[in-house]
Short mmCIF file of C-alpha atoms and ligand atoms in Angstrom, two decimals:
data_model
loop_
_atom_site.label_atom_id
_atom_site.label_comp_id
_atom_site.label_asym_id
_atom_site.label_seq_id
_atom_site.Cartn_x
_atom_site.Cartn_y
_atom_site.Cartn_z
CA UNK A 122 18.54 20.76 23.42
CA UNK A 123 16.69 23.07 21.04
CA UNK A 124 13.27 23.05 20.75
CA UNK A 125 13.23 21.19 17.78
CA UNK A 126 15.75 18.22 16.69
CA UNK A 127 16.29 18.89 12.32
CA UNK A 128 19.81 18.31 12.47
CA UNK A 129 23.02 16.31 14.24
CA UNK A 130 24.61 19.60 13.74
CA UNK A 131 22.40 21.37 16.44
CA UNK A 132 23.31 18.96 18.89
CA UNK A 133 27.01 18.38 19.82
CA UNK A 134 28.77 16.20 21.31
CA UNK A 135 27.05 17.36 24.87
CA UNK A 136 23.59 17.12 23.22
CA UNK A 137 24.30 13.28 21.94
CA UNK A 138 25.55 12.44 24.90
CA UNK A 139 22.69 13.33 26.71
CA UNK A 140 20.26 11.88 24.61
CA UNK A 141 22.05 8.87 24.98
CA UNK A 142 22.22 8.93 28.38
CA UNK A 143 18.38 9.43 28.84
CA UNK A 144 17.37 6.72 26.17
CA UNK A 145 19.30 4.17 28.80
CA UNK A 146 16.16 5.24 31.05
CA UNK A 147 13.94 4.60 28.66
CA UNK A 148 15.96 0.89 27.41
CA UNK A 149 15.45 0.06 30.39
CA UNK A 150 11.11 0.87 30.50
CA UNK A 151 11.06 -0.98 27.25
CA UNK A 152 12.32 -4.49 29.30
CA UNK A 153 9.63 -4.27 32.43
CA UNK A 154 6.50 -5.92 31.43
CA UNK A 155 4.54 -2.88 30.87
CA UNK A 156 6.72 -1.10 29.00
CA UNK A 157 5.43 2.34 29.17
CA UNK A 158 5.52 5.69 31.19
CA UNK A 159 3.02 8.64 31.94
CA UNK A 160 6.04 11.18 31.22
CA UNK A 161 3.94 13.06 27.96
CA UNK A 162 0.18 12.48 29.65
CA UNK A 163 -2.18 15.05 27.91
CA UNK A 164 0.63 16.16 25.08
CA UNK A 165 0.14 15.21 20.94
CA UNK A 166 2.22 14.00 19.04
CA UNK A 167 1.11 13.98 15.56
CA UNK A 168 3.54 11.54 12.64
CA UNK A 169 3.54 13.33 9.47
CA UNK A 170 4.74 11.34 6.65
CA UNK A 171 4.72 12.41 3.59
CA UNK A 172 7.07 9.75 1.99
CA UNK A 173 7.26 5.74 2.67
CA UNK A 174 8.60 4.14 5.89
CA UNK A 175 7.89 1.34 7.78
CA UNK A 176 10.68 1.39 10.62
CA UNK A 177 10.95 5.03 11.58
CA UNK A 178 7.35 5.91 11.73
CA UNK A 179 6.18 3.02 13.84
CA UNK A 180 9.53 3.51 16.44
CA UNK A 181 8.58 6.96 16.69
CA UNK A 182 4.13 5.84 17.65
CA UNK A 183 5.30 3.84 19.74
CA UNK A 184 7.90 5.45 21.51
CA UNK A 185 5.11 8.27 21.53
CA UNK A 186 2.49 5.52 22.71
CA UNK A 187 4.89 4.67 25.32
CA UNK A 188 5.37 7.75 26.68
CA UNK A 189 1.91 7.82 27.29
CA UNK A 190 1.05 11.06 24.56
CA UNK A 191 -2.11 10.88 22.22
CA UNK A 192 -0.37 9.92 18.92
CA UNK A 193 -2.07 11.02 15.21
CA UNK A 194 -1.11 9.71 12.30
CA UNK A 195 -1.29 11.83 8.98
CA UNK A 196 -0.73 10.34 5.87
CA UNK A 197 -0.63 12.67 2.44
CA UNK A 198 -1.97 9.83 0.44
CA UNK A 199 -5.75 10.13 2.51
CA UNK A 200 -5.50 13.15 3.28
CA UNK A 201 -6.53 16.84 1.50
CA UNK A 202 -3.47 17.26 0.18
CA UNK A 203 -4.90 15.27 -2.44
CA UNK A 204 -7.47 17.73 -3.04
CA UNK A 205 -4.44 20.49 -3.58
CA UNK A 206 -4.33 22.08 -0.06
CA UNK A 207 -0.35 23.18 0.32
CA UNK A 208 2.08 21.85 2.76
CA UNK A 209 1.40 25.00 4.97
CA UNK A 210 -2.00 24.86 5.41
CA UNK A 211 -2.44 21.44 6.15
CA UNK A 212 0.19 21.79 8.60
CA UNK A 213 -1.43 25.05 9.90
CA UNK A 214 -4.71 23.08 10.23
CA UNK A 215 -3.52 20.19 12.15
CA UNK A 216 -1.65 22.55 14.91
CA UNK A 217 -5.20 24.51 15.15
CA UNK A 218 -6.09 20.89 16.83
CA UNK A 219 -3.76 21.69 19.66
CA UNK A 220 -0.34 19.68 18.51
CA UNK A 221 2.44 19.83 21.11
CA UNK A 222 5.33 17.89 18.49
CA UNK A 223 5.45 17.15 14.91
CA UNK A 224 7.40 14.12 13.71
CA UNK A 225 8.37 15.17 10.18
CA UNK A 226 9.25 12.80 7.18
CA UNK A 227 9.36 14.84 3.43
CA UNK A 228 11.32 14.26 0.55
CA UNK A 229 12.01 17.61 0.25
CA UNK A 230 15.18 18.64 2.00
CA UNK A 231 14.62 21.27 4.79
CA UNK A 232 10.73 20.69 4.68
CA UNK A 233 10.91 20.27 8.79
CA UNK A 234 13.11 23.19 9.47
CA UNK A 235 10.52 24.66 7.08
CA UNK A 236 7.24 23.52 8.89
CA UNK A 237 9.28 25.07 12.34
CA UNK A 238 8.43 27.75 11.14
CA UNK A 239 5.06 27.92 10.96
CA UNK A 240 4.13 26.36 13.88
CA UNK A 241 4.61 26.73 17.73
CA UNK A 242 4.97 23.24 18.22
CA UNK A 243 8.53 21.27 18.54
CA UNK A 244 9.42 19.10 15.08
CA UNK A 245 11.29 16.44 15.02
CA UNK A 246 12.99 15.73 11.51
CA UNK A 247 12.26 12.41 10.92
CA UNK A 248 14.43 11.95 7.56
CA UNK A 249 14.17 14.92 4.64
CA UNK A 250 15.20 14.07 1.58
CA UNK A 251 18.90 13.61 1.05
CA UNK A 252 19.62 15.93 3.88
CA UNK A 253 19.49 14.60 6.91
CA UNK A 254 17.55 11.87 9.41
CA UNK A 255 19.37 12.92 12.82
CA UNK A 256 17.22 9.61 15.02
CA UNK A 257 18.79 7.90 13.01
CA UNK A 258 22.37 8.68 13.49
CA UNK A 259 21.43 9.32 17.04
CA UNK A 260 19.58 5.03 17.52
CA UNK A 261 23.14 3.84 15.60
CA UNK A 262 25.56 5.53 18.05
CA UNK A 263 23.70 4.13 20.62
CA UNK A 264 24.03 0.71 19.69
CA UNK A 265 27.52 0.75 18.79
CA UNK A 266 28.24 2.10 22.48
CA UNK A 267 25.81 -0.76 23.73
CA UNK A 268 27.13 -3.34 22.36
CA UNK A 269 31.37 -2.09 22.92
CA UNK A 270 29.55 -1.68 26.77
CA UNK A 271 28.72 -5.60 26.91
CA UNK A 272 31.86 -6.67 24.83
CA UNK A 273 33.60 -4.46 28.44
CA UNK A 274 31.71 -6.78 30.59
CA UNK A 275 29.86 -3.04 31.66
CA UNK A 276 26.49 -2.08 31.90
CA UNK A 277 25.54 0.46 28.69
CA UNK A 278 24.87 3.28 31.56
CA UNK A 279 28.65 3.49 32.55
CA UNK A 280 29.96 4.06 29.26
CA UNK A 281 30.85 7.14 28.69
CA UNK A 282 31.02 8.28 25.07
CA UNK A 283 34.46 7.64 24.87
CA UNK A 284 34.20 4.55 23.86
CA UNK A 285 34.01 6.32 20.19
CA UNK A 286 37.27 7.80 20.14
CA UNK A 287 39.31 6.34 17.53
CA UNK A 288 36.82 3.68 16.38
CA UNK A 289 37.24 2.96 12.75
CA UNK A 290 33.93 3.15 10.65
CA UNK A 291 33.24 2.86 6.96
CA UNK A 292 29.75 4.29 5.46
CA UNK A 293 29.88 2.23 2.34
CA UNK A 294 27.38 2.86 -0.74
CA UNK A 295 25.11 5.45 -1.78
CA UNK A 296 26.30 8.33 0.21
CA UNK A 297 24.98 11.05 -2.13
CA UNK A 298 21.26 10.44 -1.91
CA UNK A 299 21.64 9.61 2.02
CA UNK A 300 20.36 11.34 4.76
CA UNK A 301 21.63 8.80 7.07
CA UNK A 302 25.16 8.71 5.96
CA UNK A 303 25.47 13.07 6.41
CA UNK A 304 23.55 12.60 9.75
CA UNK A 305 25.78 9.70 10.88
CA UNK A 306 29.25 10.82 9.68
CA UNK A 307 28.31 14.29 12.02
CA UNK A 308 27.46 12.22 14.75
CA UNK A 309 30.56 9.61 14.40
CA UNK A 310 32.52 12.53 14.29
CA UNK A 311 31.89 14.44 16.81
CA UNK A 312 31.88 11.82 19.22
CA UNK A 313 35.52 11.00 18.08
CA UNK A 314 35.06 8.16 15.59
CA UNK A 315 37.26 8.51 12.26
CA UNK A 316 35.00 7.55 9.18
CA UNK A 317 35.59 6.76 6.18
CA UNK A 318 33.83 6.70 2.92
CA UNK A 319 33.58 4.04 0.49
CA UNK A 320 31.71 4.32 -2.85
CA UNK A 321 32.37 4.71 -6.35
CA UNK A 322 32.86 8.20 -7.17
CA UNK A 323 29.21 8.42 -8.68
CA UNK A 324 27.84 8.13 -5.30
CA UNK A 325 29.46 10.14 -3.57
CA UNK A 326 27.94 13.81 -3.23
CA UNK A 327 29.62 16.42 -5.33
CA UNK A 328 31.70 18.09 -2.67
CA UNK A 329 32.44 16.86 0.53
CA UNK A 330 33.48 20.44 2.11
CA UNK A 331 31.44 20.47 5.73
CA UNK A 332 32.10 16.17 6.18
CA UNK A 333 34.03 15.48 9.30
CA UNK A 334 35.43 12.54 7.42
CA UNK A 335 39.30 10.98 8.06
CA UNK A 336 39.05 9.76 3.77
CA UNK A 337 37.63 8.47 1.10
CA UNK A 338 37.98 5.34 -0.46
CA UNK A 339 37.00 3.38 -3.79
CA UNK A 340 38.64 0.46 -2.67
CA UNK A 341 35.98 -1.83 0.00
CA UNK A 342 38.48 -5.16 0.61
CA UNK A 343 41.15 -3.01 1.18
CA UNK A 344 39.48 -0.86 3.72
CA UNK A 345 37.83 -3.94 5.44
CA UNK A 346 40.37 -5.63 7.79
CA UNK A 347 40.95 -2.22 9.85
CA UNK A 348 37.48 -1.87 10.33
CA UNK A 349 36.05 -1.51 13.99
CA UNK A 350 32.36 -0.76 11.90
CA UNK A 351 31.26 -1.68 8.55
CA UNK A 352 27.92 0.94 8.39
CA UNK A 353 26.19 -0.07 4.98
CA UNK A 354 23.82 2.19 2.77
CA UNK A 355 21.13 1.26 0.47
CA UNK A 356 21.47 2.12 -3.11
CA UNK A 357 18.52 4.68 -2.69
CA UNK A 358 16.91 3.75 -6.88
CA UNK A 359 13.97 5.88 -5.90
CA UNK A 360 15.96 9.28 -5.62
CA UNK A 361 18.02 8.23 -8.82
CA UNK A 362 20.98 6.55 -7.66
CA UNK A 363 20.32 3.82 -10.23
CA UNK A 364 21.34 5.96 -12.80
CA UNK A 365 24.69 6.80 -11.46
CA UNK A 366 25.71 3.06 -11.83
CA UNK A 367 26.20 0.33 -14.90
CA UNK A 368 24.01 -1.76 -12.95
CA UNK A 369 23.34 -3.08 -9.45
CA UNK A 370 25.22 -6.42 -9.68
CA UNK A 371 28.58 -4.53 -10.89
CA UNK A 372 27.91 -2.76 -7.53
CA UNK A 373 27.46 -5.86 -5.56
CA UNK A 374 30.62 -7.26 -7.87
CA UNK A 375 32.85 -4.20 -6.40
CA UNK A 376 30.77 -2.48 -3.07
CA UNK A 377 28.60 -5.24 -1.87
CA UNK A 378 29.39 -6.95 1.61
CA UNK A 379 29.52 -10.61 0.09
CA UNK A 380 30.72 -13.42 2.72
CA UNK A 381 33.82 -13.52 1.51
CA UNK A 382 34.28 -9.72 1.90
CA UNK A 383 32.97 -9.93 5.54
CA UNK A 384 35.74 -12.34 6.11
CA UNK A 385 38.28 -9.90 5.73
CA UNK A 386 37.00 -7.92 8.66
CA UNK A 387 38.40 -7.91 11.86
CA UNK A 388 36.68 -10.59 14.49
CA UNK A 389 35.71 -8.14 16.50
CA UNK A 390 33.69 -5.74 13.69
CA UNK A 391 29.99 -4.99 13.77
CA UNK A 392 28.11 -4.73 10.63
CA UNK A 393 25.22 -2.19 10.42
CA UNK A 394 22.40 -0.97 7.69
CA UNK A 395 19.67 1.29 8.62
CA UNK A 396 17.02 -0.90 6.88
CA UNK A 397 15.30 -1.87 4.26
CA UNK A 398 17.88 -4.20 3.86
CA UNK A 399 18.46 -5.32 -0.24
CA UNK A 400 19.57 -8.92 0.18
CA UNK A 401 21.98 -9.58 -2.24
CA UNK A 402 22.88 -6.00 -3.25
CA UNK A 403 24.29 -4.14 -0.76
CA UNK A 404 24.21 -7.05 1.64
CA UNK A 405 24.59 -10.90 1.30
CA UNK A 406 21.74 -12.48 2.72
CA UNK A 407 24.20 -14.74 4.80
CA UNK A 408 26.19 -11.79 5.98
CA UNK A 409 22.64 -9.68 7.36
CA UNK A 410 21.97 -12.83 9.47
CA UNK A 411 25.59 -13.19 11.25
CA UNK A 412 25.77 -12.55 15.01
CA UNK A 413 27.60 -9.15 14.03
CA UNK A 414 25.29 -7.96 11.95
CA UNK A 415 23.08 -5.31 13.89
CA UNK A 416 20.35 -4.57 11.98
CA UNK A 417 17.61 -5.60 13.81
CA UNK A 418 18.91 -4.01 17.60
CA UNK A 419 19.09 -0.56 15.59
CA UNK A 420 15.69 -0.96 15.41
CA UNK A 421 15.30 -1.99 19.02
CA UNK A 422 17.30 0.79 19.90
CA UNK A 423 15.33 2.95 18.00
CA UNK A 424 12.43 3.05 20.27
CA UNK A 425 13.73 3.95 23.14
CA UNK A 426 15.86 6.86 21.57
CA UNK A 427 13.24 8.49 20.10
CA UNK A 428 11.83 8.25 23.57
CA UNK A 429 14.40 10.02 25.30
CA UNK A 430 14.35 12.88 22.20
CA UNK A 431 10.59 13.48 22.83
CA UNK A 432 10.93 13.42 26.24
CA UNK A 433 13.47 16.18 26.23
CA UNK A 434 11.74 18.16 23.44
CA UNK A 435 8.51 17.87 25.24
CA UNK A 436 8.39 17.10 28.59
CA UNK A 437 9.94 20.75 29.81
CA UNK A 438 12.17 20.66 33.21
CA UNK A 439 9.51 20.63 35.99
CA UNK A 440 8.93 16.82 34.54
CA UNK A 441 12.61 16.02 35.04
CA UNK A 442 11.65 14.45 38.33
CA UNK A 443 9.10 12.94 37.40
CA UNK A 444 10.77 11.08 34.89
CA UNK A 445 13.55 9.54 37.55
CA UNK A 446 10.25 8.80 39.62
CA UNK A 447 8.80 6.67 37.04
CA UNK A 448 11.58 5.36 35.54
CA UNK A 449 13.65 4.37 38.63
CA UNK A 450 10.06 3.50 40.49
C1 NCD B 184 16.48 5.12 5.76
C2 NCD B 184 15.75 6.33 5.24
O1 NCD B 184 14.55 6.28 4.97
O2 NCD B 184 16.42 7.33 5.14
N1 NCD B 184 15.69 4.21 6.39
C3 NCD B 184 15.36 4.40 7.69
O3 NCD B 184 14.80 5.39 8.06
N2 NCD B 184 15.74 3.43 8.56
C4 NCD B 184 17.44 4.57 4.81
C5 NCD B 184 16.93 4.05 3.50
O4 NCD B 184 15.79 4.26 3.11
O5 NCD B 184 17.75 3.42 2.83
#
């Protein structure tokens, strides 16, 4: 793994797999009453959002917390770059402090890989813009390979990634203002999974050249019942997707997972959104709350993977053993 995570792309299969295979450590920290380890003792970790989030930047404090680093929190709204100081030096400022990993949300795509440059410290990309939001992808593959692990009757360790090749998913909605659909479909893929899209053609970006995809559809019901993974997007209003549609319920009427859509999925399919969830627009508020419906382990999940990717940004290899001392001890 590079020093810094700002794309699925830098990773490959290899590098998911391992991250994977290290946030099983950490899963299993997260279930022992005192759920935390001394692996990043002494090293910051400071969250920089400069856009809105609720889920990402408190799985990443506390999967900093947990890993015992000093976490700081930065938002632009009280902070000077209210008073007009740039992106740079604000950035420049905080690593003066002594900052061993920034955790990067912008709405500017390539902001992180951006902000690697101007700073010794490891960044995390923590969603930018429509580009990319690589935990993301990353906290999703791992649940999918949890849960096809208990379906096996095997514990999530001995499942090998594998268990992708082949498996059907759909990433239905707004693709074009998504970072989690681009970071997802390069994960999906290159773990073996065939995805398709589904969206009306105003949502879908305006080339698809560099998307490991097996199609495209405009058609949801008739995609549905070979589904192994229904993956469901937000209609992201705030980066203009609103105007790329007549309105949201003639989305709903043709995109939207009713209940009587999800019926048409196999038994066996999982439904998944990376939150906020729109009841009643991209999702029926009776099909979020079905047992297949995901939504809330992604989140689980996503502590513990953005665990293992700090650890392995941060922790360096003479703290390899240390970490299968206190996570095995
Ligand atoms: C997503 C994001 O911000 O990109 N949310 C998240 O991080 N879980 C998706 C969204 O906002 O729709």
């Amino acid at each position: 793994m590079s020093a810094s995570l700002l794309s699925i792309a830098d990773l490959g299969a290899e590098g998911i797999e391992q991250i994977l295979r290290v946030s099983d450590s950490f899963a299993e920290v997260g279930r022992r009453s005192i759920p935390k380890v001394p692996a990043l003792r002494g090293r910051t970790v400071v969250s920089l959002f400069a856009e809105e989030s609720t889920r990402t930047r408190l799985s990443f404090e506390t999967a900093a917390k947990r890993l015992s680093a000093d976490v700081l929190t930065f938002s632009a709204g009280s902070s000077s770059v209210k008073k007009g100081e740039s992106l740079r030096d604000t950035v420049e400022t905080i690593a003066a402090m002594g900052v061993d990993a920034f955790v990067v949300r912008h709405p500017s795509a390539g902001a992180p890989a951006q902000l690697a440059g101007w700073v010794d410290a490891s960044v995390v990309n923590a969603g930018d813009g429509w580009h990319e939001h690589p935990t993301q992808a990353l906290l999703d593959c791992y649940t999918i390979r949890q849960v096809l692990a208990e379906r096996d009757g095997l514990a999530v360790e001995d499942t090998g990634v594998g268990c992708f090749a082949g498996l059907r998913v759909a990433v239905v909605g707004d693709v074009a203002h998504s970072r989690v659909a681009r970071s997802g479909v390069l994960a999906l893929a290159a773990l073996g999974a065939r995805v398709t899209l589904v969206a009306p053609g105003s949502l879908l970006p305006p080339s698809l050249e560099g998307w490991p995809i097996a199609g495209v559809s405009h058609d949801l019901d008739a995609v549905l019942p070979d589904l192994d993974v229904c993956y469901l997007l937000r209609i992201q209003t705030e980066r203009g997707a609103g105007s790329h549609l007549p309105s949201l319920r003639e989305y709903t009427a043709a995109y939207g997972l009713t209940a009587r859509r999800a019926a048409r999925l196999p038994g066996h399919a999982l439904v998944m959104h990376p939150g906020p969830i729109n009841r009643g627009v991209e999702i029926a508020a009776e099909v979020a709350d079905l047992p297949r419906s995901l939504v809330l382990r992604q989140v689980a999940n996503g502590v513990a993977v953005r665990m293992a990717v700090l650890y392995l940004l941060l922790a360096g290899d003479s703290q390899g053993d240390m970490l299968k001392e206190t996570v095995s001890g």
